Amino acid sequence: MAFFIFSTTAIAQETGQRDNRTMLAKVQSLDLESVREGVVVHYKPGYKERAEKLGPLLNDAIQFFKKELGITQQFHLALVDSLDWIQISSSPYGLPHVSGMNDEDPPVAVLPVSGEGTVYDFMVSLDNNFSKNLRQRIQNTGYSWEEISGTMVDLVSLHELGHVYKNAYGIGEPALWFNEFMANYFSYLYMFQQRPELAEIWDITGHAIQEGFEPQYHTLEDFEKRYVKVGVGNYAWYQSAFEMKANPLVEKYGLSFVKRMKEVFPNGVGKIASEKVLEELETNYPGFQEWAQVFKRQ
């Protein structure tokens, strides 16, 4: 599971037969080059510069979590174009996702070969709906909104890595939304402590979605039932809402929140009703119930 998921092949879509190969095996069957930057980046020929940009970023995050959590984690990144995308994934082109969570099925994050696709297009479309304060924050970065939107697609790779470390560290999944919330927490934890300029861009994009998009679905029950089927924009809205809570918690509690979540929701905890999850979070970190009102609007 990830920021945008589903990882079946086009063949499976057409024939109804599931492709049981690991995502790594699917990626390795494509005509891609690769470079090892700590992580292994598989990329379409002609995009080595992008591979050499994202590889070290992910490797730096891996080294950060190795130091802080004592976990050594392998990770692959695949940068593919639209034609290769449909050979390994059933999700629309440009919806980043991760598959694989163990040594037998190594985690592989799949991203568009360049800052393009459905997520990028959605982000760019929000440009006319920002407050004066948000526009000032965007201007202060020195980048255009289009450049920030492209960077945001790149940074989703850290969210995917967050899923991997959440599982590897032993935090369970009492609810789908909690799983996504924690992936955001892990990714922002790294950015805030090691790459504050990227943390600012990530936070800006979250606020931009909250300001610029009106969701059709907004309850946690909708998210649990429909998940990514709420649609690209609506799913991004949920993710940005999770970020609005995760980011300030990172800034206040850092790694201690992660350690507490392992105690509260350990691996194997099983599914728990959203209200019960919120009650447990509220007990440990007051403010969750107030935050959750955004999902109860009329």
PDB file of C-alpha atoms in Angstrom:
ATOM      1  CA  MET A   1       0.000   0.000   0.000  1.00  0.00           C
ATOM      2  CA  ALA A   2       1.136   3.479  -0.770  1.00  0.00           C
ATOM      3  CA  PHE A   3       0.303   6.990  -1.825  1.00  0.00           C
ATOM      4  CA  PHE A   4      -1.405   5.635  -4.938  1.00  0.00           C
ATOM      5  CA  ILE A   5      -1.559   1.877  -5.214  1.00  0.00           C
ATOM      6  CA  PHE A   6      -2.572  -1.138  -7.264  1.00  0.00           C
ATOM      7  CA  SER A   7       0.173  -3.106  -8.952  1.00  0.00           C
ATOM      8  CA  THR A   8      -1.305  -5.649 -11.323  1.00  0.00           C
ATOM      9  CA  THR A   9      -0.231  -5.894 -14.937  1.00  0.00           C
ATOM     10  CA  ALA A  10      -2.030  -4.943 -18.113  1.00  0.00           C
ATOM     11  CA  ILE A  11      -2.098  -8.637 -18.979  1.00  0.00           C
ATOM     12  CA  ALA A  12      -4.008  -9.345 -15.800  1.00  0.00           C
ATOM     13  CA  GLN A  13      -6.503  -6.638 -16.715  1.00  0.00           C
ATOM     14  CA  GLU A  14      -7.138  -8.103 -20.155  1.00  0.00           C
ATOM     15  CA  THR A  15      -7.219 -11.813 -19.338  1.00  0.00           C
ATOM     16  CA  GLY A  16      -8.410 -11.833 -15.747  1.00  0.00           C
ATOM     17  CA  GLN A  17      -5.262 -13.802 -14.851  1.00  0.00           C
ATOM     18  CA  ARG A  18      -3.151 -12.480 -12.000  1.00  0.00           C
ATOM     19  CA  ASP A  19       0.548 -11.983 -12.673  1.00  0.00           C
ATOM     20  CA  ASN A  20       2.181 -13.507  -9.612  1.00  0.00           C
ATOM     21  CA  ARG A  21       5.665 -12.205 -10.313  1.00  0.00           C
ATOM     22  CA  THR A  22       7.145  -9.808  -7.807  1.00  0.00           C
ATOM     23  CA  MET A  23       7.247  -6.171  -8.805  1.00  0.00           C
ATOM     24  CA  LEU A  24      11.032  -6.394  -8.977  1.00  0.00           C
ATOM     25  CA  ALA A  25      10.757  -9.266 -11.469  1.00  0.00           C
ATOM     26  CA  LYS A  26       8.310  -7.245 -13.554  1.00  0.00           C
ATOM     27  CA  VAL A  27      10.608  -4.231 -13.557  1.00  0.00           C
ATOM     28  CA  GLN A  28      13.624  -6.364 -14.438  1.00  0.00           C
ATOM     29  CA  SER A  29      11.739  -7.739 -17.446  1.00  0.00           C
ATOM     30  CA  LEU A  30      11.583  -4.243 -18.964  1.00  0.00           C
ATOM     31  CA  ASP A  31      14.283  -2.707 -21.139  1.00  0.00           C
ATOM     32  CA  LEU A  32      15.665  -0.466 -18.408  1.00  0.00           C
ATOM     33  CA  GLU A  33      19.094   0.615 -17.307  1.00  0.00           C
ATOM     34  CA  SER A  34      20.038   0.767 -13.646  1.00  0.00           C
ATOM     35  CA  VAL A  35      22.340   2.628 -11.325  1.00  0.00           C
ATOM     36  CA  ARG A  36      23.102   1.862  -7.699  1.00  0.00           C
ATOM     37  CA  GLU A  37      22.962   4.953  -5.512  1.00  0.00           C
ATOM     38  CA  GLY A  38      22.656   2.999  -2.292  1.00  0.00           C
ATOM     39  CA  VAL A  39      19.217   2.087  -3.577  1.00  0.00           C
ATOM     40  CA  VAL A  40      18.981   0.535  -7.029  1.00  0.00           C
ATOM     41  CA  VAL A  41      17.295   2.862  -9.513  1.00  0.00           C
ATOM     42  CA  HIS A  42      15.919   1.290 -12.684  1.00  0.00           C
ATOM     43  CA  TYR A  43      15.292   3.889 -15.358  1.00  0.00           C
ATOM     44  CA  LYS A  44      14.364   4.365 -18.977  1.00  0.00           C
ATOM     45  CA  PRO A  45      17.435   5.034 -21.151  1.00  0.00           C
ATOM     46  CA  GLY A  46      17.983   8.768 -21.435  1.00  0.00           C
ATOM     47  CA  TYR A  47      16.943   9.559 -17.865  1.00  0.00           C
ATOM     48  CA  LYS A  48      20.136   8.791 -15.969  1.00  0.00           C
ATOM     49  CA  GLU A  49      20.273  12.341 -14.590  1.00  0.00           C
ATOM     50  CA  ARG A  50      16.903  11.886 -12.897  1.00  0.00           C
ATOM     51  CA  ALA A  51      17.978   8.487 -11.550  1.00  0.00           C
ATOM     52  CA  GLU A  52      21.141  10.027 -10.118  1.00  0.00           C
ATOM     53  CA  LYS A  53      19.036  12.750  -8.498  1.00  0.00           C
ATOM     54  CA  LEU A  54      16.458  10.552  -6.775  1.00  0.00           C
ATOM     55  CA  GLY A  55      18.779   7.670  -5.877  1.00  0.00           C
ATOM     56  CA  PRO A  56      20.956   9.648  -3.442  1.00  0.00           C
ATOM     57  CA  LEU A  57      17.858  11.277  -1.887  1.00  0.00           C
ATOM     58  CA  LEU A  58      16.355   7.902  -1.071  1.00  0.00           C
ATOM     59  CA  ASN A  59      19.683   6.523   0.073  1.00  0.00           C
ATOM     60  CA  ASP A  60      20.124   9.464   2.433  1.00  0.00           C
ATOM     61  CA  ALA A  61      16.692   8.712   3.906  1.00  0.00           C
ATOM     62  CA  ILE A  62      17.635   5.036   4.270  1.00  0.00           C
ATOM     63  CA  GLN A  63      20.817   5.983   6.120  1.00  0.00           C
ATOM     64  CA  PHE A  64      18.818   8.318   8.357  1.00  0.00           C
ATOM     65  CA  PHE A  65      16.378   5.583   9.366  1.00  0.00           C
ATOM     66  CA  LYS A  66      19.186   3.059   9.769  1.00  0.00           C
ATOM     67  CA  LYS A  67      20.813   5.391  12.281  1.00  0.00           C
ATOM     68  CA  GLU A  68      17.592   6.325  14.080  1.00  0.00           C
ATOM     69  CA  LEU A  69      15.760   2.982  14.032  1.00  0.00           C
ATOM     70  CA  GLY A  70      18.561   0.448  13.569  1.00  0.00           C
ATOM     71  CA  ILE A  71      16.938  -1.021  10.452  1.00  0.00           C
ATOM     72  CA  THR A  72      18.855  -1.962   7.317  1.00  0.00           C
ATOM     73  CA  GLN A  73      16.478  -1.868   4.363  1.00  0.00           C
ATOM     74  CA  GLN A  74      16.909  -2.665   0.681  1.00  0.00           C
ATOM     75  CA  PHE A  75      14.886  -0.590  -1.748  1.00  0.00           C
ATOM     76  CA  HIS A  76      14.418  -0.269  -5.499  1.00  0.00           C
ATOM     77  CA  LEU A  77      13.064   2.646  -7.505  1.00  0.00           C
ATOM     78  CA  ALA A  78      11.676   2.222 -11.029  1.00  0.00           C
ATOM     79  CA  LEU A  79      11.354   5.261 -13.300  1.00  0.00           C
ATOM     80  CA  VAL A  80       9.211   4.191 -16.246  1.00  0.00           C
ATOM     81  CA  ASP A  81       7.403   5.810 -19.152  1.00  0.00           C
ATOM     82  CA  SER A  82       3.727   5.393 -19.963  1.00  0.00           C
ATOM     83  CA  LEU A  83       4.257   2.390 -22.247  1.00  0.00           C
ATOM     84  CA  ASP A  84       6.275   0.430 -19.690  1.00  0.00           C
ATOM     85  CA  TRP A  85       3.925   1.548 -16.920  1.00  0.00           C
ATOM     86  CA  ILE A  86       0.994  -0.411 -18.300  1.00  0.00           C
ATOM     87  CA  GLN A  87       3.155  -3.547 -18.405  1.00  0.00           C
ATOM     88  CA  ILE A  88       3.611  -3.549 -14.634  1.00  0.00           C
ATOM     89  CA  SER A  89       0.743  -1.541 -13.138  1.00  0.00           C
ATOM     90  CA  SER A  90      -3.005  -1.143 -13.550  1.00  0.00           C
ATOM     91  CA  SER A  91      -3.098   2.331 -11.999  1.00  0.00           C
ATOM     92  CA  PRO A  92      -3.131   5.453 -14.205  1.00  0.00           C
ATOM     93  CA  TYR A  93       0.233   6.707 -15.407  1.00  0.00           C
ATOM     94  CA  GLY A  94       1.876   8.976 -12.875  1.00  0.00           C
ATOM     95  CA  LEU A  95       0.263   7.536  -9.727  1.00  0.00           C
ATOM     96  CA  PRO A  96       3.313   6.518  -7.645  1.00  0.00           C
ATOM     97  CA  HIS A  97       3.042   3.292  -5.686  1.00  0.00           C
ATOM     98  CA  VAL A  98       5.162   0.729  -3.869  1.00  0.00           C
ATOM     99  CA  SER A  99       4.972  -3.064  -3.922  1.00  0.00           C
ATOM    100  CA  GLY A 100       6.860  -5.690  -1.943  1.00  0.00           C
ATOM    101  CA  MET A 101       7.729  -5.612   1.728  1.00  0.00           C
ATOM    102  CA  ASN A 102      10.248  -8.408   2.423  1.00  0.00           C
ATOM    103  CA  ASP A 103      13.441 -10.115   1.240  1.00  0.00           C
ATOM    104  CA  GLU A 104      11.544 -12.497  -1.049  1.00  0.00           C
ATOM    105  CA  ASP A 105       9.505  -9.635  -2.529  1.00  0.00           C
ATOM    106  CA  PRO A 106      11.783  -6.569  -2.219  1.00  0.00           C
ATOM    107  CA  PRO A 107      10.077  -3.173  -2.039  1.00  0.00           C
ATOM    108  CA  VAL A 108       9.970  -1.331  -5.360  1.00  0.00           C
ATOM    109  CA  ALA A 109       8.573   2.177  -5.733  1.00  0.00           C
ATOM    110  CA  VAL A 110       7.282   3.003  -9.215  1.00  0.00           C
ATOM    111  CA  LEU A 111       7.359   6.625 -10.397  1.00  0.00           C
ATOM    112  CA  PRO A 112       6.906   8.304 -13.780  1.00  0.00           C
ATOM    113  CA  VAL A 113      10.144   8.706 -15.663  1.00  0.00           C
ATOM    114  CA  SER A 114       9.832  12.472 -15.397  1.00  0.00           C
ATOM    115  CA  GLY A 115       7.697  14.865 -13.349  1.00  0.00           C
ATOM    116  CA  GLU A 116       4.542  14.176 -15.306  1.00  0.00           C
ATOM    117  CA  GLY A 117       1.385  12.134 -15.245  1.00  0.00           C
ATOM    118  CA  THR A 118      -1.922  12.336 -13.450  1.00  0.00           C
ATOM    119  CA  VAL A 119      -0.596  13.569 -10.087  1.00  0.00           C
ATOM    120  CA  TYR A 120       1.452  16.334 -11.692  1.00  0.00           C
ATOM    121  CA  ASP A 121      -1.487  17.387 -13.863  1.00  0.00           C
ATOM    122  CA  PHE A 122      -3.756  17.510 -10.827  1.00  0.00           C
ATOM    123  CA  MET A 123      -1.319  19.633  -8.824  1.00  0.00           C
ATOM    124  CA  VAL A 124      -0.788  22.125 -11.655  1.00  0.00           C
ATOM    125  CA  SER A 125      -4.569  22.495 -12.030  1.00  0.00           C
ATOM    126  CA  LEU A 126      -4.839  23.932  -8.496  1.00  0.00           C
ATOM    127  CA  ASP A 127      -2.819  27.055  -9.309  1.00  0.00           C
ATOM    128  CA  ASN A 128      -5.655  29.603  -9.316  1.00  0.00           C
ATOM    129  CA  ASN A 129      -7.107  28.678  -5.925  1.00  0.00           C
ATOM    130  CA  PHE A 130      -4.460  29.729  -3.386  1.00  0.00           C
ATOM    131  CA  SER A 131      -4.586  32.217  -0.544  1.00  0.00           C
ATOM    132  CA  LYS A 132      -2.276  35.229  -0.446  1.00  0.00           C
ATOM    133  CA  ASN A 133      -0.243  33.634   2.353  1.00  0.00           C
ATOM    134  CA  LEU A 134       0.264  30.407   0.416  1.00  0.00           C
ATOM    135  CA  ARG A 135       1.284  32.286  -2.720  1.00  0.00           C
ATOM    136  CA  GLN A 136       3.906  34.088  -0.662  1.00  0.00           C
ATOM    137  CA  ARG A 137       5.263  30.808   0.649  1.00  0.00           C
ATOM    138  CA  ILE A 138       5.452  29.495  -2.919  1.00  0.00           C
ATOM    139  CA  GLN A 139       7.279  32.639  -4.042  1.00  0.00           C
ATOM    140  CA  ASN A 140       9.715  32.351  -1.144  1.00  0.00           C
ATOM    141  CA  THR A 141      10.890  28.945  -2.375  1.00  0.00           C
ATOM    142  CA  GLY A 142      12.213  30.518  -5.575  1.00  0.00           C
ATOM    143  CA  TYR A 143      10.386  27.936  -7.691  1.00  0.00           C
ATOM    144  CA  SER A 144       7.356  28.168  -9.942  1.00  0.00           C
ATOM    145  CA  TRP A 145       4.220  26.240  -9.043  1.00  0.00           C
ATOM    146  CA  GLU A 146       4.911  23.884 -11.957  1.00  0.00           C
ATOM    147  CA  GLU A 147       8.395  23.176 -10.583  1.00  0.00           C
ATOM    148  CA  ILE A 148       6.997  22.595  -7.100  1.00  0.00           C
ATOM    149  CA  SER A 149       4.389  20.223  -8.534  1.00  0.00           C
ATOM    150  CA  GLY A 150       7.124  18.212 -10.247  1.00  0.00           C
ATOM    151  CA  THR A 151       9.189  18.104  -7.059  1.00  0.00           C
ATOM    152  CA  MET A 152       6.139  16.918  -5.145  1.00  0.00           C
ATOM    153  CA  VAL A 153       5.875  13.888  -7.457  1.00  0.00           C
ATOM    154  CA  ASP A 154       9.533  13.106  -6.691  1.00  0.00           C
ATOM    155  CA  LEU A 155       8.956  13.441  -2.948  1.00  0.00           C
ATOM    156  CA  VAL A 156       6.165  10.883  -3.038  1.00  0.00           C
ATOM    157  CA  SER A 157       9.028   8.366  -3.304  1.00  0.00           C
ATOM    158  CA  LEU A 158       9.832   9.227   0.320  1.00  0.00           C
ATOM    159  CA  HIS A 159       6.217   8.553   1.271  1.00  0.00           C
ATOM    160  CA  GLU A 160       6.548   5.130  -0.355  1.00  0.00           C
ATOM    161  CA  LEU A 161       9.711   4.544   1.644  1.00  0.00           C
ATOM    162  CA  GLY A 162       7.745   5.573   4.717  1.00  0.00           C
ATOM    163  CA  HIS A 163       5.388   2.643   4.163  1.00  0.00           C
ATOM    164  CA  VAL A 164       8.351   0.282   4.061  1.00  0.00           C
ATOM    165  CA  TYR A 165       9.845   1.581   7.301  1.00  0.00           C
ATOM    166  CA  LYS A 166       6.518   1.662   9.115  1.00  0.00           C
ATOM    167  CA  ASN A 167       6.150  -2.060   8.410  1.00  0.00           C
ATOM    168  CA  ALA A 168       9.799  -2.905   9.050  1.00  0.00           C
ATOM    169  CA  TYR A 169       9.742  -1.097  12.392  1.00  0.00           C
ATOM    170  CA  GLY A 170       6.755  -3.125  13.535  1.00  0.00           C
ATOM    171  CA  ILE A 171       3.863  -0.665  13.462  1.00  0.00           C
ATOM    172  CA  GLY A 172       0.548  -2.287  12.597  1.00  0.00           C
ATOM    173  CA  GLU A 173      -2.322  -1.211  10.389  1.00  0.00           C
ATOM    174  CA  PRO A 174      -5.491  -0.713  12.431  1.00  0.00           C
ATOM    175  CA  ALA A 175      -6.995   1.314   9.558  1.00  0.00           C
ATOM    176  CA  LEU A 176      -6.053   2.215   5.999  1.00  0.00           C
ATOM    177  CA  TRP A 177      -6.013   5.919   6.822  1.00  0.00           C
ATOM    178  CA  PHE A 178      -3.662   5.312   9.744  1.00  0.00           C
ATOM    179  CA  ASN A 179      -1.331   3.435   7.393  1.00  0.00           C
ATOM    180  CA  GLU A 180      -1.214   6.450   5.061  1.00  0.00           C
ATOM    181  CA  PHE A 181      -0.911   8.862   7.972  1.00  0.00           C
ATOM    182  CA  MET A 182       2.160   7.020   9.264  1.00  0.00           C
ATOM    183  CA  ALA A 183       3.805   6.902   5.814  1.00  0.00           C
ATOM    184  CA  ASN A 184       3.424  10.670   5.717  1.00  0.00           C
ATOM    185  CA  TYR A 185       4.854  10.919   9.224  1.00  0.00           C
ATOM    186  CA  PHE A 186       7.961   8.906   8.318  1.00  0.00           C
ATOM    187  CA  SER A 187       8.586  10.868   5.103  1.00  0.00           C
ATOM    188  CA  TYR A 188       8.165  14.264   6.748  1.00  0.00           C
ATOM    189  CA  LEU A 189      10.299  13.180   9.719  1.00  0.00           C
ATOM    190  CA  TYR A 190      13.228  12.639   7.372  1.00  0.00           C
ATOM    191  CA  MET A 191      12.634  15.834   5.405  1.00  0.00           C
ATOM    192  CA  PHE A 192      12.117  18.021   8.464  1.00  0.00           C
ATOM    193  CA  GLN A 193      15.270  16.800  10.208  1.00  0.00           C
ATOM    194  CA  GLN A 194      17.562  16.384   7.207  1.00  0.00           C
ATOM    195  CA  ARG A 195      16.165  18.341   4.241  1.00  0.00           C
ATOM    196  CA  PRO A 196      14.144  21.307   5.553  1.00  0.00           C
ATOM    197  CA  GLU A 197      13.897  22.902   2.104  1.00  0.00           C
ATOM    198  CA  LEU A 198      12.076  19.791   0.883  1.00  0.00           C
ATOM    199  CA  ALA A 199       9.926  19.717   4.018  1.00  0.00           C
ATOM    200  CA  GLU A 200       8.742  23.227   3.156  1.00  0.00           C
ATOM    201  CA  ILE A 201       7.786  22.208  -0.383  1.00  0.00           C
ATOM    202  CA  TRP A 202       5.981  19.104   0.928  1.00  0.00           C
ATOM    203  CA  ASP A 203       4.057  21.188   3.463  1.00  0.00           C
ATOM    204  CA  ILE A 204       3.171  23.799   0.841  1.00  0.00           C
ATOM    205  CA  THR A 205       1.718  21.171  -1.491  1.00  0.00           C
ATOM    206  CA  GLY A 206      -0.414  19.769   1.329  1.00  0.00           C
ATOM    207  CA  HIS A 207      -1.849  23.209   2.082  1.00  0.00           C
ATOM    208  CA  ALA A 208      -2.359  23.803  -1.648  1.00  0.00           C
ATOM    209  CA  ILE A 209      -4.547  20.719  -1.979  1.00  0.00           C
ATOM    210  CA  GLN A 210      -6.546  21.673   1.094  1.00  0.00           C
ATOM    211  CA  GLU A 211      -7.135  25.166  -0.272  1.00  0.00           C
ATOM    212  CA  GLY A 212      -7.597  24.307  -3.915  1.00  0.00           C
ATOM    213  CA  PHE A 213      -9.716  21.145  -3.997  1.00  0.00           C
ATOM    214  CA  GLU A 214     -13.262  20.471  -2.807  1.00  0.00           C
ATOM    215  CA  PRO A 215     -13.674  16.724  -2.154  1.00  0.00           C
ATOM    216  CA  GLN A 216     -16.669  14.639  -3.072  1.00  0.00           C
ATOM    217  CA  TYR A 217     -15.763  12.095  -0.392  1.00  0.00           C
ATOM    218  CA  HIS A 218     -14.531  13.301   2.971  1.00  0.00           C
ATOM    219  CA  THR A 219     -15.253  10.814   5.753  1.00  0.00           C
ATOM    220  CA  LEU A 220     -12.787   8.279   7.092  1.00  0.00           C
ATOM    221  CA  GLU A 221     -15.450   5.665   6.400  1.00  0.00           C
ATOM    222  CA  ASP A 222     -15.405   6.672   2.718  1.00  0.00           C
ATOM    223  CA  PHE A 223     -11.637   6.282   2.704  1.00  0.00           C
ATOM    224  CA  GLU A 224     -11.755   2.840   4.302  1.00  0.00           C
ATOM    225  CA  LYS A 225     -14.436   1.675   1.875  1.00  0.00           C
ATOM    226  CA  ARG A 226     -13.203   3.228  -1.365  1.00  0.00           C
ATOM    227  CA  TYR A 227      -9.506   3.945  -0.772  1.00  0.00           C
ATOM    228  CA  VAL A 228      -7.891   5.021  -4.067  1.00  0.00           C
ATOM    229  CA  LYS A 229     -11.199   4.559  -5.851  1.00  0.00           C
ATOM    230  CA  VAL A 230     -12.293   7.953  -4.542  1.00  0.00           C
ATOM    231  CA  GLY A 231     -10.334   9.363  -7.504  1.00  0.00           C
ATOM    232  CA  VAL A 232      -6.969  11.045  -7.902  1.00  0.00           C
ATOM    233  CA  GLY A 233      -7.891  14.493  -6.632  1.00  0.00           C
ATOM    234  CA  ASN A 234     -10.006  13.232  -3.752  1.00  0.00           C
ATOM    235  CA  TYR A 235      -7.308  10.764  -2.711  1.00  0.00           C
ATOM    236  CA  ALA A 236      -4.750  13.554  -2.754  1.00  0.00           C
ATOM    237  CA  TRP A 237      -7.120  15.580  -0.567  1.00  0.00           C
ATOM    238  CA  TYR A 238      -7.177  12.799   2.027  1.00  0.00           C
ATOM    239  CA  GLN A 239      -3.393  12.545   1.922  1.00  0.00           C
ATOM    240  CA  SER A 240      -3.036  16.290   2.418  1.00  0.00           C
ATOM    241  CA  ALA A 241      -5.420  16.120   5.378  1.00  0.00           C
ATOM    242  CA  PHE A 242      -3.234  13.427   6.939  1.00  0.00           C
ATOM    243  CA  GLU A 243      -0.205  15.647   6.325  1.00  0.00           C
ATOM    244  CA  MET A 244      -1.872  18.574   8.111  1.00  0.00           C
ATOM    245  CA  LYS A 245      -1.822  16.499  11.296  1.00  0.00           C
ATOM    246  CA  ALA A 246       1.396  14.539  10.764  1.00  0.00           C
ATOM    247  CA  ASN A 247       3.648  17.513   9.974  1.00  0.00           C
ATOM    248  CA  PRO A 248       3.146  19.490  13.221  1.00  0.00           C
ATOM    249  CA  LEU A 249       3.438  16.275  15.223  1.00  0.00           C
ATOM    250  CA  VAL A 250       6.803  15.586  13.587  1.00  0.00           C
ATOM    251  CA  GLU A 251       7.969  19.069  14.475  1.00  0.00           C
ATOM    252  CA  LYS A 252       6.892  18.629  18.105  1.00  0.00           C
ATOM    253  CA  TYR A 253       7.581  14.962  18.887  1.00  0.00           C
ATOM    254  CA  GLY A 254       9.979  13.689  16.239  1.00  0.00           C
ATOM    255  CA  LEU A 255      10.949  10.038  16.591  1.00  0.00           C
ATOM    256  CA  SER A 256       9.241   9.571  19.966  1.00  0.00           C
ATOM    257  CA  PHE A 257       5.837   9.511  18.256  1.00  0.00           C
ATOM    258  CA  VAL A 258       6.985   6.646  16.013  1.00  0.00           C
ATOM    259  CA  LYS A 259       8.172   4.645  19.007  1.00  0.00           C
ATOM    260  CA  ARG A 260       4.893   5.226  20.826  1.00  0.00           C
ATOM    261  CA  MET A 261       2.852   4.108  17.819  1.00  0.00           C
ATOM    262  CA  LYS A 262       4.750   0.815  17.816  1.00  0.00           C
ATOM    263  CA  GLU A 263       3.578   0.277  21.387  1.00  0.00           C
ATOM    264  CA  VAL A 264      -0.010   1.377  20.771  1.00  0.00           C
ATOM    265  CA  PHE A 265      -0.535  -0.336  17.413  1.00  0.00           C
ATOM    266  CA  PRO A 266       2.004  -3.173  17.088  1.00  0.00           C
ATOM    267  CA  ASN A 267       2.223  -5.462  14.063  1.00  0.00           C
ATOM    268  CA  GLY A 268      -0.670  -7.880  13.983  1.00  0.00           C
ATOM    269  CA  VAL A 269      -3.047  -5.534  15.777  1.00  0.00           C
ATOM    270  CA  GLY A 270      -5.796  -6.192  13.228  1.00  0.00           C
ATOM    271  CA  LYS A 271      -8.462  -3.840  11.943  1.00  0.00           C
ATOM    272  CA  ILE A 272      -9.984  -1.379  14.414  1.00  0.00           C
ATOM    273  CA  ALA A 273     -12.900   0.996  13.854  1.00  0.00           C
ATOM    274  CA  SER A 274     -11.722   4.513  12.988  1.00  0.00           C
ATOM    275  CA  GLU A 275     -13.396   6.051  16.043  1.00  0.00           C
ATOM    276  CA  LYS A 276     -11.529   3.636  18.307  1.00  0.00           C
ATOM    277  CA  VAL A 277      -8.236   4.445  16.574  1.00  0.00           C
ATOM    278  CA  LEU A 278      -8.908   8.143  17.066  1.00  0.00           C
ATOM    279  CA  GLU A 279      -9.781   7.596  20.735  1.00  0.00           C
ATOM    280  CA  GLU A 280      -6.479   5.797  21.315  1.00  0.00           C
ATOM    281  CA  LEU A 281      -4.540   8.516  19.512  1.00  0.00           C
ATOM    282  CA  GLU A 282      -6.391  11.209  21.458  1.00  0.00           C
ATOM    283  CA  THR A 283      -5.475   9.538  24.742  1.00  0.00           C
ATOM    284  CA  ASN A 284      -1.796   9.680  23.871  1.00  0.00           C
ATOM    285  CA  TYR A 285      -1.692  12.887  21.836  1.00  0.00           C
ATOM    286  CA  PRO A 286      -4.650  15.214  22.492  1.00  0.00           C
ATOM    287  CA  GLY A 287      -5.878  17.030  19.401  1.00  0.00           C
ATOM    288  CA  PHE A 288      -6.697  14.115  17.131  1.00  0.00           C
ATOM    289  CA  GLN A 289     -10.438  14.370  17.707  1.00  0.00           C
ATOM    290  CA  GLU A 290     -10.408  18.056  16.845  1.00  0.00           C
ATOM    291  CA  TRP A 291      -8.373  17.359  13.709  1.00  0.00           C
ATOM    292  CA  ALA A 292     -10.773  14.602  12.672  1.00  0.00           C
ATOM    293  CA  GLN A 293     -13.620  17.108  12.362  1.00  0.00           C
ATOM    294  CA  VAL A 294     -12.355  17.839   8.841  1.00  0.00           C
ATOM    295  CA  PHE A 295     -13.656  14.385   7.902  1.00  0.00           C
ATOM    296  CA  LYS A 296     -17.101  15.043   9.392  1.00  0.00           C
ATOM    297  CA  ARG A 297     -18.104  18.155   7.489  1.00  0.00           C
ATOM    298  CA  GLN A 298     -21.633  18.315   6.115  1.00  0.00           C
TER     299      GLN A 298
END
